[in-house]
Tab-separated table of C-alpha atoms in Angstrom:
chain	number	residue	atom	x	y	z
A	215	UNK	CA	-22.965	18.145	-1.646
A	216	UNK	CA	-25.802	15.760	-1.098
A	217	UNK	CA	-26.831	15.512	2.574
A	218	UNK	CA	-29.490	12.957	4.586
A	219	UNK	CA	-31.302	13.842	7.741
A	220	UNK	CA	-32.561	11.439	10.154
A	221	UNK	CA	-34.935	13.280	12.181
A	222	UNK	CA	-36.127	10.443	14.672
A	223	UNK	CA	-32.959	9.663	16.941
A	224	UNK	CA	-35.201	6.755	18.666
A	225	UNK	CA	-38.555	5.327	17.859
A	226	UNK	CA	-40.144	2.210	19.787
A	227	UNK	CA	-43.017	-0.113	17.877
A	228	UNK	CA	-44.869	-3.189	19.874
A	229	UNK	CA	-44.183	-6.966	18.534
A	230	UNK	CA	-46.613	-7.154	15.378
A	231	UNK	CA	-47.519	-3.499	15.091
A	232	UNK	CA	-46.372	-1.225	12.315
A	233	UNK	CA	-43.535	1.470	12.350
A	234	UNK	CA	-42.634	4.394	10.039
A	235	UNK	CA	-39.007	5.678	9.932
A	236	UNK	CA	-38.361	9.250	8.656
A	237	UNK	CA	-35.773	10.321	6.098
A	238	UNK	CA	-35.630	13.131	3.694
A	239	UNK	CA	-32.219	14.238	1.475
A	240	UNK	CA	-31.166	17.096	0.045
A	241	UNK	CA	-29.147	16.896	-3.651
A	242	UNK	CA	-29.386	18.877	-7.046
A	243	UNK	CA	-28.930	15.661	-9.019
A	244	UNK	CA	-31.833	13.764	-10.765
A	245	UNK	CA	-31.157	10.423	-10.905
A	246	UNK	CA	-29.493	8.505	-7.810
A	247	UNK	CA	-29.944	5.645	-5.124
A	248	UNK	CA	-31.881	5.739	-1.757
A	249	UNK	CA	-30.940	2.980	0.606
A	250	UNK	CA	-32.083	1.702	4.220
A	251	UNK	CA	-29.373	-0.116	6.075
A	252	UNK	CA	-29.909	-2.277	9.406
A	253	UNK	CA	-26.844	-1.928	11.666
A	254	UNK	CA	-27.501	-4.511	14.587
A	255	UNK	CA	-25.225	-4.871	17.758
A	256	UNK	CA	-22.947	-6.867	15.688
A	257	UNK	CA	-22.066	-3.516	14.038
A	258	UNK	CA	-22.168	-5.032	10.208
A	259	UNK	CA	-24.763	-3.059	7.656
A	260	UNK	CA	-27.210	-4.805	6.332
A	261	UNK	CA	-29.276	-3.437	3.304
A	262	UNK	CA	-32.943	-2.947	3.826
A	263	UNK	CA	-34.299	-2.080	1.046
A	264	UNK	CA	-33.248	0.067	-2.017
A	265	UNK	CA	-34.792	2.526	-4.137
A	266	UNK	CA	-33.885	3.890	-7.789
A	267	UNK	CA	-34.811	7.395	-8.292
A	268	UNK	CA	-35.972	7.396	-11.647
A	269	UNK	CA	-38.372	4.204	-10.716
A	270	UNK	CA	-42.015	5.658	-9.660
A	271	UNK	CA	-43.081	2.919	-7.985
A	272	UNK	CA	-42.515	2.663	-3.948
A	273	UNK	CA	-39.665	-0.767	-3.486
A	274	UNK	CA	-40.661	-3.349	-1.005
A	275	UNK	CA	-39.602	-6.371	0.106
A	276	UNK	CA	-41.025	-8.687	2.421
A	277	UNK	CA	-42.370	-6.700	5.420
A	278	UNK	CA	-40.423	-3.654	4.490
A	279	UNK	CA	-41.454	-0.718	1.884
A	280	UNK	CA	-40.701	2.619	1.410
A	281	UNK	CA	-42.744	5.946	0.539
A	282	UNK	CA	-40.632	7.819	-1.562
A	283	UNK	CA	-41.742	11.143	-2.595
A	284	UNK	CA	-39.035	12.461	-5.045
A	285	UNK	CA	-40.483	16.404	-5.130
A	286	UNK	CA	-40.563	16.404	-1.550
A	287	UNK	CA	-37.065	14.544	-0.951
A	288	UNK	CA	-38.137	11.907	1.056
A	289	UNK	CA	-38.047	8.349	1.660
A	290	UNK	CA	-39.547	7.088	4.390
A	291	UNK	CA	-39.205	3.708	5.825
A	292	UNK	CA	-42.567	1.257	7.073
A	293	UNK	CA	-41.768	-1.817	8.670
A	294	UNK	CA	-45.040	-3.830	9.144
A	295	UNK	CA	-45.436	-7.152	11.711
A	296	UNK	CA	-42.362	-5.676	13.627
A	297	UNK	CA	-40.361	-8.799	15.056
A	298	UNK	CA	-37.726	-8.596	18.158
A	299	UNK	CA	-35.034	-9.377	15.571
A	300	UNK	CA	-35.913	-5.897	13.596
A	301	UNK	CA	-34.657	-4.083	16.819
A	302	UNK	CA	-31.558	-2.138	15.328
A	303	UNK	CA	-30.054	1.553	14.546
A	304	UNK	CA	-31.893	1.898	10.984
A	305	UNK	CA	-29.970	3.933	8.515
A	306	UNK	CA	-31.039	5.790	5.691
A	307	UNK	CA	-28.075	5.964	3.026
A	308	UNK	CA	-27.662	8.147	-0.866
A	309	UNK	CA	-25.349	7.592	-3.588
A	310	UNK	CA	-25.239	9.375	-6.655
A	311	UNK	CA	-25.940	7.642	-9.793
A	312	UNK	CA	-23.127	9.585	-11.806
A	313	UNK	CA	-20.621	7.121	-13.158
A	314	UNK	CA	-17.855	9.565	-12.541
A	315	UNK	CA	-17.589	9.547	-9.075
A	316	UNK	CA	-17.161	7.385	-6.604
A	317	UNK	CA	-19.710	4.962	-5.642
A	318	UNK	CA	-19.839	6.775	-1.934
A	319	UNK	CA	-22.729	6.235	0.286
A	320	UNK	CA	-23.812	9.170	2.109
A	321	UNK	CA	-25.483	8.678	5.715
A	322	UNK	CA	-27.913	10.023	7.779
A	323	UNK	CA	-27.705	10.260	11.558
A	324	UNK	CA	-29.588	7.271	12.061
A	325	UNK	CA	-32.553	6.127	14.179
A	326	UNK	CA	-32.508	3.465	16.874
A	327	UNK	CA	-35.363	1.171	16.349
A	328	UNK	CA	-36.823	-0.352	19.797
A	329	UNK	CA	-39.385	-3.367	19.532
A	330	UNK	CA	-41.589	-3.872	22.827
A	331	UNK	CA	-43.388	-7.068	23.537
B	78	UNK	CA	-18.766	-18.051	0.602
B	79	UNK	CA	-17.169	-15.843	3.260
B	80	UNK	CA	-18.654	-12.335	3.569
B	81	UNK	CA	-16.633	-9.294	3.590
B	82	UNK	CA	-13.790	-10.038	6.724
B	83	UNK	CA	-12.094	-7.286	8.796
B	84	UNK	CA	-9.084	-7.622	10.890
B	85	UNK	CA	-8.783	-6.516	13.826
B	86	UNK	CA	-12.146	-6.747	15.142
B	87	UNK	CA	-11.078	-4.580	18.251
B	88	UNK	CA	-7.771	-2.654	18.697
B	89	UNK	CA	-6.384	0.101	21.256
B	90	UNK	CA	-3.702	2.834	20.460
B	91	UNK	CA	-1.630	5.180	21.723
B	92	UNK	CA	-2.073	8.892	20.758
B	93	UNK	CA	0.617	9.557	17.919
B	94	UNK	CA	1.129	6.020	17.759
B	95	UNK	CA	0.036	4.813	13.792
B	96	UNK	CA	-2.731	1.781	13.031
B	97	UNK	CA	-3.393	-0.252	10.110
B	98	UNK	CA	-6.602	-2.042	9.701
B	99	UNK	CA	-7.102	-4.737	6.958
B	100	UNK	CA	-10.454	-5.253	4.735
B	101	UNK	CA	-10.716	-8.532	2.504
B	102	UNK	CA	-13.651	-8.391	0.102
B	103	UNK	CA	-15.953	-11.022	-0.891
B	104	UNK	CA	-14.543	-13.489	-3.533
B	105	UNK	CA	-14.884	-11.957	-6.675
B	106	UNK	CA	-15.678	-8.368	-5.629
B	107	UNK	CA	-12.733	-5.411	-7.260
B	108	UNK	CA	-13.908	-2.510	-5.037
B	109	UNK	CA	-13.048	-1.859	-1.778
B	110	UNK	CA	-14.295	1.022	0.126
B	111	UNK	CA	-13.273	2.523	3.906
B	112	UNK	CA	-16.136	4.239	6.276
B	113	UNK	CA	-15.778	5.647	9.419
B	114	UNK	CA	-18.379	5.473	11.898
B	115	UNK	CA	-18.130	8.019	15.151
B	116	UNK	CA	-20.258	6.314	17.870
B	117	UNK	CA	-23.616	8.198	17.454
B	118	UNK	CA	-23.006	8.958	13.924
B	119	UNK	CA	-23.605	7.390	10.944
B	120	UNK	CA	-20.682	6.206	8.871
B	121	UNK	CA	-18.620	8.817	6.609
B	122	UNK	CA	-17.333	7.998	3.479
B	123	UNK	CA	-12.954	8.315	3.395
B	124	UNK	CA	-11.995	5.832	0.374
B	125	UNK	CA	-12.782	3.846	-2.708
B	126	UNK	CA	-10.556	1.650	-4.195
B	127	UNK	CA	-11.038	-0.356	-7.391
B	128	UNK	CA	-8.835	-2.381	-9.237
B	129	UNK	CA	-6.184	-1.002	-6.974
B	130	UNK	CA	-6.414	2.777	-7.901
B	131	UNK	CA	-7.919	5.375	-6.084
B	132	UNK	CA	-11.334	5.881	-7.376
B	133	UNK	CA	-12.587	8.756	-4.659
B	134	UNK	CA	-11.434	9.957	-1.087
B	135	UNK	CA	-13.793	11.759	1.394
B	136	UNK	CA	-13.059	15.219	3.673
B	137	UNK	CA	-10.009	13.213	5.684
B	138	UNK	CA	-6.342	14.584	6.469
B	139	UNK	CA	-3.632	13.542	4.854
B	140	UNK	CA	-2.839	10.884	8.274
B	141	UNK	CA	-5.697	8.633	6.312
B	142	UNK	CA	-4.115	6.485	3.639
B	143	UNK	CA	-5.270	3.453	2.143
B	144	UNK	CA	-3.840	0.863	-0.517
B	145	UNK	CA	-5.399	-2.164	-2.528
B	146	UNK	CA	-3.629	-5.242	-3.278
B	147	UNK	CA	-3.530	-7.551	-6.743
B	148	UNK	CA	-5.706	-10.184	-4.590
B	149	UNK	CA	-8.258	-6.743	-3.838
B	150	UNK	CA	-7.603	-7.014	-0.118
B	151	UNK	CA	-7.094	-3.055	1.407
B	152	UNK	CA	-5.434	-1.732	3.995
B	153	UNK	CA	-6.157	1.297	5.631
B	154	UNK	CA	-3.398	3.109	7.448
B	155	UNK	CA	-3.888	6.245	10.106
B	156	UNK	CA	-0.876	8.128	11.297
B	157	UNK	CA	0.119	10.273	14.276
B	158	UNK	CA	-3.387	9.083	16.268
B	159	UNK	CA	-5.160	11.626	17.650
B	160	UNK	CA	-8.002	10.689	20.189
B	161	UNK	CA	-10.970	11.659	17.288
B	162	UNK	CA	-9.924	9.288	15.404
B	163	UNK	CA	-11.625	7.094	18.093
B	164	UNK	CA	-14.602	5.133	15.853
B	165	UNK	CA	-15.712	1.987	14.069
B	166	UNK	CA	-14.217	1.753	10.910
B	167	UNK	CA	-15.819	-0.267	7.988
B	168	UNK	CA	-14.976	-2.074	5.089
B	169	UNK	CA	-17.530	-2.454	1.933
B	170	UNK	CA	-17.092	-4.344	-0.831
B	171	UNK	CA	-18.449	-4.561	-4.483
B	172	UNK	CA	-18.378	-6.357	-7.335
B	173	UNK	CA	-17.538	-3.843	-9.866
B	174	UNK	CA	-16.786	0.298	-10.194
B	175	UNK	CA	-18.862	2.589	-11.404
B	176	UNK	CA	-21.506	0.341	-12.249
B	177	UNK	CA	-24.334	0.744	-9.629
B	178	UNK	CA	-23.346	-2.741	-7.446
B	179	UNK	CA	-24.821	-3.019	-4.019
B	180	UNK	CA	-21.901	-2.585	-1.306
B	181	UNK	CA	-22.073	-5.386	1.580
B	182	UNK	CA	-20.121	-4.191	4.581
B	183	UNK	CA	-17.671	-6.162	7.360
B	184	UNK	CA	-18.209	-5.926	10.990
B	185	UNK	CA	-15.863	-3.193	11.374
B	186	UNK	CA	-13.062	-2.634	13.750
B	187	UNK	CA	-13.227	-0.810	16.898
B	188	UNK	CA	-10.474	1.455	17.276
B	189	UNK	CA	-10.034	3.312	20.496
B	190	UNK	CA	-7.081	5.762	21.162
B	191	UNK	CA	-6.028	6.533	24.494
């Protein structure tokens, strides 16, 4: 069974600076999805950003990219010119790329993202 | 278009009592699946519906049961509450099964059980 750890329960970045959120996953499978989700106090997920295993290069979008570092099984999470509307519990999400399962999104733990002015 | 809807958005039950919560997808999406998320936790996978079979189920008793209608709407059903059952469950919709389709996710319900 695949499984995602979250090591930061709670990080805090100032308005404008940059932030780097942890996340490293544990699975015998080769080819799969890494995902970051955004869960604000509304409570709906919102996807980040998204990564495809077999793809070397790092995803971005916007003022979000990742580090992923398949050997090492992680996938971290930079978020640069941090706004007040990035404050959020940040989510770092799996699913296997195996057609015969279910498209099931395995979570980590997640890690509450406080921006400062 | 309207995003992925959940009703209730709140609810309160008894212990014992049963619940069923109600997921419409986005127009056009045929997969439904059911998270649940215990405050503190991050969500945990319990169904996936497409075209209105069964297409996976997580590590949930038998008191978890789901269904998918011809219009792709779900329900999710929970019997005999029992106060861990207590969380924010999700709904997350997708266009198609097993192709790799991103999921967008409802608001959730809160249910509480006292």
């Amino acid at each position: 069974a695949q499984t995602v750890t979250q090591s930061q329960p709670e990080m805090s970045v100032q308005e404008a600076e940059t932030v780097t959120l942890s996340c490293t996953y544990d699975t015998s499978e080769s080819d799969y999805y890494l995902f970051w989700y955004k869960q604000p106090p509304s409570r709906q997920m919102i996807l980040v950003i998204r990564q495809e295993a077999y793809k070397q290069q790092n995803a971005t979008e916007n003022r979000f990219s990742v580090n992923f570092q398949k050997a090492a099984k992680s996938f971290s999470l930079k978020i640069s010119d941090s706004q007040l509307g990035d404050a959020a519990m940040y989510f770092c999400a799996y699913r296997s790329a195996w057609t015969g399962t279910a498209s099931k999104l395995t979570f980590g733990t997640g890690t509450r993202l406080q921006v400062t002015l | 278009d309207a995003g992925v809807t959940q009703s209730p958005t709140h609810l309160i039950k008894t212990r014992g009592q049963h619940v069923t919560l109600r997921c419409s997808p986005i127009s056009g999406h045929k997969s439904v699946s059911w998270y649940q998320q215990v405050l503190g936790q991050g969500p945990q996978f319990i169904f996936q519906y497409y075209e209105k079979e069964e297409r996976g189920r997580g590590n949930f008793p038998d008191r978890f049961s789901a269904r998918q209608f011809p219009n792709y709407s779900s329900e999710l059903n929970v019997n005999a509450l029992l106060l861990g059952d207590s969380a924010l469950y999700l709904c997350a919709s997708s266009f198609g099964w097993p192709e790799n389709t991103e999921a967008f996710f409802g608001q959730g319900t809160r249910l509480t059980v006292v």
